[in-house]
Amino acid sequence: DIQLTQSPSFLSASVGDRVTVTCRASQGISNYLAWYQLKPGEAPQLLIYAASTLQTGVPSRFSGSGSGTEFTLTISGLQPEDIATYYCQQLSSYPRLFTFGPGTKVEIK
Amino acid sequence: QMQLQESGPGLVKPSETLSLTCAVLGGSISSGNWWSWVRQSPGKGLEWIGEIYQSGSTNYNPSLKSRVSMSVDKSKNQFSLRLSSLTAADTAVYYCARELKNIPYYFDSWGLGTLVTVSS
């Protein structure tokens, strides 16, 4: 099975900072990677899919990049409403299995 | 705008079977999307449980396959999850989610989740 790791597991940054979260896959997954935002009591939100495609309605300060085994989620100008835990996710085809990274918790300094 | 709403018991006893339902509101279960269940155990990450299509075709996480079954009820516009032989390790928030149409590799809509506690 393909494993996903994320770094850092926790980060604290100031409002307006540029924040970067990294997701690494144990083997190449082309660009089949998504990023989600989870807030307590809210429905999880898809931010980015296919590594770099911004989901409709997601603020443009969110961006994604990467392919193969290393991917990044960038928040260009952290906002208070961005306090959340961010997860990466990929799909293995054979057998069909969705897996998630362990998450990165983002807080405001 | 389509919304997903999970429902089911908040407390289940060990060894029993959990039954959860996800209502598709403002949309159709027969829209051509795949529909999934994902859970998050306390203090842990996300785990995909399985998926179902409008036809009833399913795929399950191999680690849970022996205990999971899913079904679709088109007349009620909902889909369901059954998880048997519960233990405390099954305590989690259970989410239902819709996979992107034509790109069923990602989840573009999620419910709020429902907390299920397994305890006697």
Tab-separated table of C-alpha atoms in Angstrom:
chain	number	residue	atom	x	y	z
A	1	ASP	CA	0.000	0.000	0.000
A	2	ILE	CA	1.096	3.569	-0.669
A	3	GLN	CA	1.781	5.532	2.506
A	4	LEU	CA	1.532	9.310	2.849
A	5	THR	CA	3.562	11.346	5.327
A	6	GLN	CA	3.139	15.030	6.103
A	7	SER	CA	5.454	17.639	7.549
A	8	PRO	CA	5.310	19.429	9.798
A	9	SER	CA	2.664	17.814	11.997
A	10	PHE	CA	2.049	21.176	13.640
A	11	LEU	CA	2.844	24.730	12.689
A	12	SER	CA	2.224	28.116	14.214
A	13	ALA	CA	2.393	31.200	12.025
A	14	SER	CA	1.306	34.827	12.043
A	15	VAL	CA	-1.557	36.329	10.081
A	16	GLY	CA	-0.271	37.210	6.639
A	17	ASP	CA	2.550	34.652	6.653
A	18	ARG	CA	3.189	32.301	3.763
A	19	VAL	CA	2.659	28.756	5.022
A	20	THR	CA	3.806	25.557	3.345
A	21	VAL	CA	2.793	21.976	4.163
A	22	THR	CA	4.554	19.035	2.539
A	23	CYS	CA	3.104	15.613	1.709
A	24	ARG	CA	5.314	12.730	0.606
A	25	ALA	CA	4.171	9.463	-0.958
A	26	SER	CA	6.021	6.169	-0.446
A	27	GLN	CA	5.970	5.643	-4.219
A	28	GLY	CA	5.167	7.734	-7.248
A	29	ILE	CA	1.524	8.708	-7.648
A	30	SER	CA	1.832	11.071	-10.630
A	31	ASN	CA	-0.427	14.026	-9.735
A	32	TYR	CA	-3.247	12.056	-8.124
A	33	LEU	CA	-3.248	13.983	-4.863
A	34	ALA	CA	-5.779	16.141	-3.035
A	35	TRP	CA	-5.714	18.462	-0.034
A	36	TYR	CA	-8.537	18.897	2.496
A	37	GLN	CA	-9.230	21.330	5.312
A	38	LEU	CA	-10.883	20.021	8.481
A	39	LYS	CA	-12.332	22.250	11.160
A	40	PRO	CA	-14.094	20.941	14.310
A	41	GLY	CA	-17.849	20.779	13.845
A	42	GLU	CA	-17.685	21.530	10.119
A	43	ALA	CA	-17.819	19.398	7.014
A	44	PRO	CA	-14.355	18.723	5.584
A	45	GLN	CA	-13.579	20.831	2.532
A	46	LEU	CA	-11.737	19.857	-0.642
A	47	LEU	CA	-9.174	22.574	-1.375
A	48	ILE	CA	-6.981	21.206	-4.145
A	49	TYR	CA	-7.209	18.143	-6.400
A	50	ALA	CA	-4.971	16.703	-9.076
A	51	ALA	CA	-2.117	18.212	-7.060
A	52	SER	CA	-2.644	21.783	-8.274
A	53	THR	CA	-6.276	22.348	-9.343
A	54	LEU	CA	-8.111	24.756	-7.059
A	55	GLN	CA	-11.596	23.515	-6.158
A	56	THR	CA	-14.408	25.915	-7.067
A	57	GLY	CA	-15.085	28.439	-4.337
A	58	VAL	CA	-11.751	27.997	-2.530
A	59	PRO	CA	-9.847	31.255	-1.936
A	60	SER	CA	-6.969	31.839	-4.319
A	61	ARG	CA	-4.484	32.144	-1.437
A	62	PHE	CA	-4.493	28.332	-1.409
A	63	SER	CA	-2.316	26.624	-3.995
A	64	GLY	CA	-0.838	23.188	-4.577
A	65	SER	CA	2.133	21.844	-6.467
A	66	GLY	CA	4.201	18.730	-6.991
A	67	SER	CA	4.120	15.380	-8.720
A	68	GLY	CA	5.539	11.924	-8.220
A	69	THR	CA	6.327	11.604	-4.532
A	70	GLU	CA	6.523	15.161	-3.167
A	71	PHE	CA	3.693	17.678	-2.961
A	72	THR	CA	3.116	20.991	-1.248
A	73	LEU	CA	0.132	22.989	-0.096
A	74	THR	CA	0.808	26.712	0.224
A	75	ILE	CA	-1.304	29.341	1.923
A	76	SER	CA	-0.159	32.724	0.649
A	77	GLY	CA	-1.189	35.080	3.412
A	78	LEU	CA	-2.513	33.095	6.365
A	79	GLN	CA	-5.915	34.254	7.631
A	80	PRO	CA	-7.539	33.586	11.026
A	81	GLU	CA	-10.200	31.459	9.327
A	82	ASP	CA	-7.449	29.138	8.037
A	83	ILE	CA	-6.958	27.653	11.520
A	84	ALA	CA	-7.603	23.971	10.794
A	85	THR	CA	-5.980	20.625	10.205
A	86	TYR	CA	-4.918	19.898	6.632
A	87	TYR	CA	-4.773	16.415	5.122
A	88	CYS	CA	-3.415	15.115	1.861
A	89	GLN	CA	-5.087	12.139	0.145
A	90	GLN	CA	-4.343	9.771	-2.707
A	91	LEU	CA	-6.027	6.839	-4.445
A	92	SER	CA	-4.399	3.506	-5.255
A	93	SER	CA	-6.086	1.699	-8.124
A	94	TYR	CA	-5.267	-1.950	-7.470
A	95	PRO	CA	-6.874	-2.628	-5.090
A	96	ARG	CA	-8.923	0.578	-5.059
A	97	LEU	CA	-7.988	2.221	-1.768
A	98	PHE	CA	-8.084	5.836	-0.656
A	99	THR	CA	-5.448	6.825	1.919
A	100	PHE	CA	-4.862	10.036	3.826
A	101	GLY	CA	-1.807	11.633	5.337
A	102	PRO	CA	-1.624	12.024	9.139
A	103	GLY	CA	-2.516	15.706	9.031
A	104	THR	CA	-0.916	19.088	9.747
A	105	LYS	CA	-2.472	21.312	12.379
A	106	VAL	CA	-2.150	25.011	11.626
A	107	GLU	CA	-2.511	27.603	14.351
A	108	ILE	CA	-2.146	31.369	14.526
A	109	LYS	CA	0.846	32.637	16.498
B	1	GLN	CA	-26.529	23.091	-3.350
B	2	MET	CA	-26.302	19.430	-2.532
B	3	GLN	CA	-25.779	18.479	1.112
B	4	LEU	CA	-25.088	15.181	2.838
B	5	GLN	CA	-26.564	14.312	6.214
B	6	GLU	CA	-25.462	11.348	8.339
B	7	SER	CA	-27.772	9.741	10.865
B	8	GLY	CA	-27.545	6.834	13.249
B	9	PRO	CA	-27.067	5.824	16.877
B	10	GLY	CA	-24.499	7.716	18.894
B	11	LEU	CA	-23.793	4.774	21.180
B	12	VAL	CA	-23.383	1.127	20.247
B	13	LYS	CA	-22.337	-1.855	22.350
B	14	PRO	CA	-19.238	-3.944	21.636
B	15	SER	CA	-19.828	-6.914	19.319
B	16	GLU	CA	-22.978	-5.284	17.896
B	17	THR	CA	-23.519	-3.969	14.368
B	18	LEU	CA	-23.486	-0.269	13.518
B	19	SER	CA	-25.970	1.041	10.960
B	20	LEU	CA	-25.582	4.551	9.539
B	21	THR	CA	-27.487	6.325	6.805
B	22	CYS	CA	-26.459	9.237	4.604
B	23	ALA	CA	-29.254	11.301	3.074
B	24	VAL	CA	-28.515	13.127	-0.172
B	25	LEU	CA	-30.312	16.486	0.086
B	26	GLY	CA	-30.746	18.827	-2.860
B	27	GLY	CA	-29.264	16.276	-5.247
B	28	SER	CA	-29.717	12.749	-6.523
B	29	ILE	CA	-28.120	9.499	-5.441
B	30	SER	CA	-28.359	8.543	-9.138
B	31	SER	CA	-26.245	11.482	-10.317
B	32	GLY	CA	-23.407	9.271	-11.593
B	33	ASN	CA	-21.159	9.876	-8.603
B	34	TRP	CA	-19.598	7.312	-6.296
B	35	TRP	CA	-20.481	7.713	-2.616
B	36	SER	CA	-18.110	6.951	0.261
B	37	TRP	CA	-17.827	6.552	4.008
B	38	VAL	CA	-14.764	7.896	5.838
B	39	ARG	CA	-14.098	7.862	9.578
B	40	GLN	CA	-11.831	9.674	12.001
B	41	SER	CA	-11.008	8.054	15.334
B	42	PRO	CA	-10.403	10.381	18.311
B	43	GLY	CA	-7.033	12.052	17.985
B	44	LYS	CA	-6.240	10.131	14.818
B	45	GLY	CA	-6.365	10.646	11.103
B	46	LEU	CA	-8.852	9.825	8.400
B	47	GLU	CA	-9.619	6.283	7.255
B	48	TRP	CA	-11.610	5.410	4.143
B	49	ILE	CA	-14.177	2.664	4.791
B	50	GLY	CA	-15.656	2.030	1.368
B	51	GLU	CA	-17.712	3.317	-1.546
B	52	ILE	CA	-20.879	2.520	-3.442
B	53	TYR	CA	-22.319	3.454	-6.826
B	54	GLN	CA	-25.970	3.979	-7.698
B	55	SER	CA	-26.046	0.507	-9.227
B	56	GLY	CA	-25.044	-1.052	-5.914
B	57	SER	CA	-21.440	-1.780	-6.947
B	58	THR	CA	-19.091	-1.476	-4.001
B	59	ASN	CA	-15.423	-1.308	-3.063
B	60	TYR	CA	-14.283	-1.703	0.527
B	61	ASN	CA	-11.100	-0.998	2.462
B	62	PRO	CA	-9.362	-4.406	2.679
B	63	SER	CA	-8.676	-3.829	6.380
B	64	LEU	CA	-12.433	-3.612	7.082
B	65	LYS	CA	-13.849	-5.679	4.240
B	66	SER	CA	-14.887	-8.673	6.370
B	67	ARG	CA	-17.081	-6.453	8.582
B	68	VAL	CA	-18.487	-3.871	6.141
B	69	SER	CA	-21.476	-3.751	3.857
B	70	MET	CA	-23.045	-0.807	2.023
B	71	SER	CA	-26.321	-0.349	0.213
B	72	VAL	CA	-28.231	2.249	-1.806
B	73	ASP	CA	-31.909	3.129	-1.460
B	74	LYS	CA	-32.898	5.130	-4.515
B	75	SER	CA	-36.486	5.577	-3.341
B	76	LYS	CA	-35.235	7.413	-0.255
B	77	ASN	CA	-32.256	9.048	-2.007
B	78	GLN	CA	-29.821	7.704	0.555
B	79	PHE	CA	-27.068	5.189	1.098
B	80	SER	CA	-26.132	3.181	4.153
B	81	LEU	CA	-23.238	1.600	6.016
B	82	ARG	CA	-23.244	-1.486	8.201
B	83	LEU	CA	-20.188	-2.342	10.296
B	84	SER	CA	-20.307	-5.514	12.348
B	85	SER	CA	-18.428	-6.969	15.335
B	86	LEU	CA	-17.742	-3.564	16.801
B	87	THR	CA	-14.933	-2.880	19.269
B	88	ALA	CA	-13.775	0.272	21.036
B	89	ALA	CA	-11.394	0.845	18.117
B	90	ASP	CA	-14.421	1.601	15.937
B	91	THR	CA	-15.265	4.663	18.034
B	92	ALA	CA	-15.001	7.550	15.571
B	93	VAL	CA	-16.689	10.367	13.738
B	94	TYR	CA	-18.197	8.823	10.619
B	95	TYR	CA	-18.511	10.986	7.501
B	96	CYS	CA	-20.288	10.320	4.260
B	97	ALA	CA	-18.833	11.933	1.173
B	98	ARG	CA	-19.391	12.299	-2.562
B	99	GLU	CA	-16.617	11.591	-5.029
B	100	LEU	CA	-15.990	13.979	-7.889
B	101	LYS	CA	-17.984	12.994	-10.953
B	102	ASN	CA	-15.812	11.792	-13.846
B	103	ILE	CA	-12.762	12.043	-11.539
B	104	PRO	CA	-13.678	9.612	-8.754
B	105	TYR	CA	-10.324	10.013	-7.019
B	106	TYR	CA	-11.321	12.816	-4.655
B	107	PHE	CA	-14.174	13.820	-2.325
B	108	ASP	CA	-15.829	17.111	-3.244
B	109	SER	CA	-18.677	17.148	-0.746
B	110	TRP	CA	-18.868	15.860	2.825
B	111	GLY	CA	-21.436	15.614	5.590
B	112	LEU	CA	-20.881	17.130	9.022
B	113	GLY	CA	-20.144	13.709	10.451
B	114	THR	CA	-21.736	11.743	13.248
B	115	LEU	CA	-19.926	10.588	16.378
B	116	VAL	CA	-20.289	6.901	17.163
B	117	THR	CA	-19.082	5.607	20.510
B	118	VAL	CA	-18.636	1.880	21.083
B	119	SER	CA	-19.065	1.160	24.769
B	120	SER	CA	-21.002	-1.126	27.046
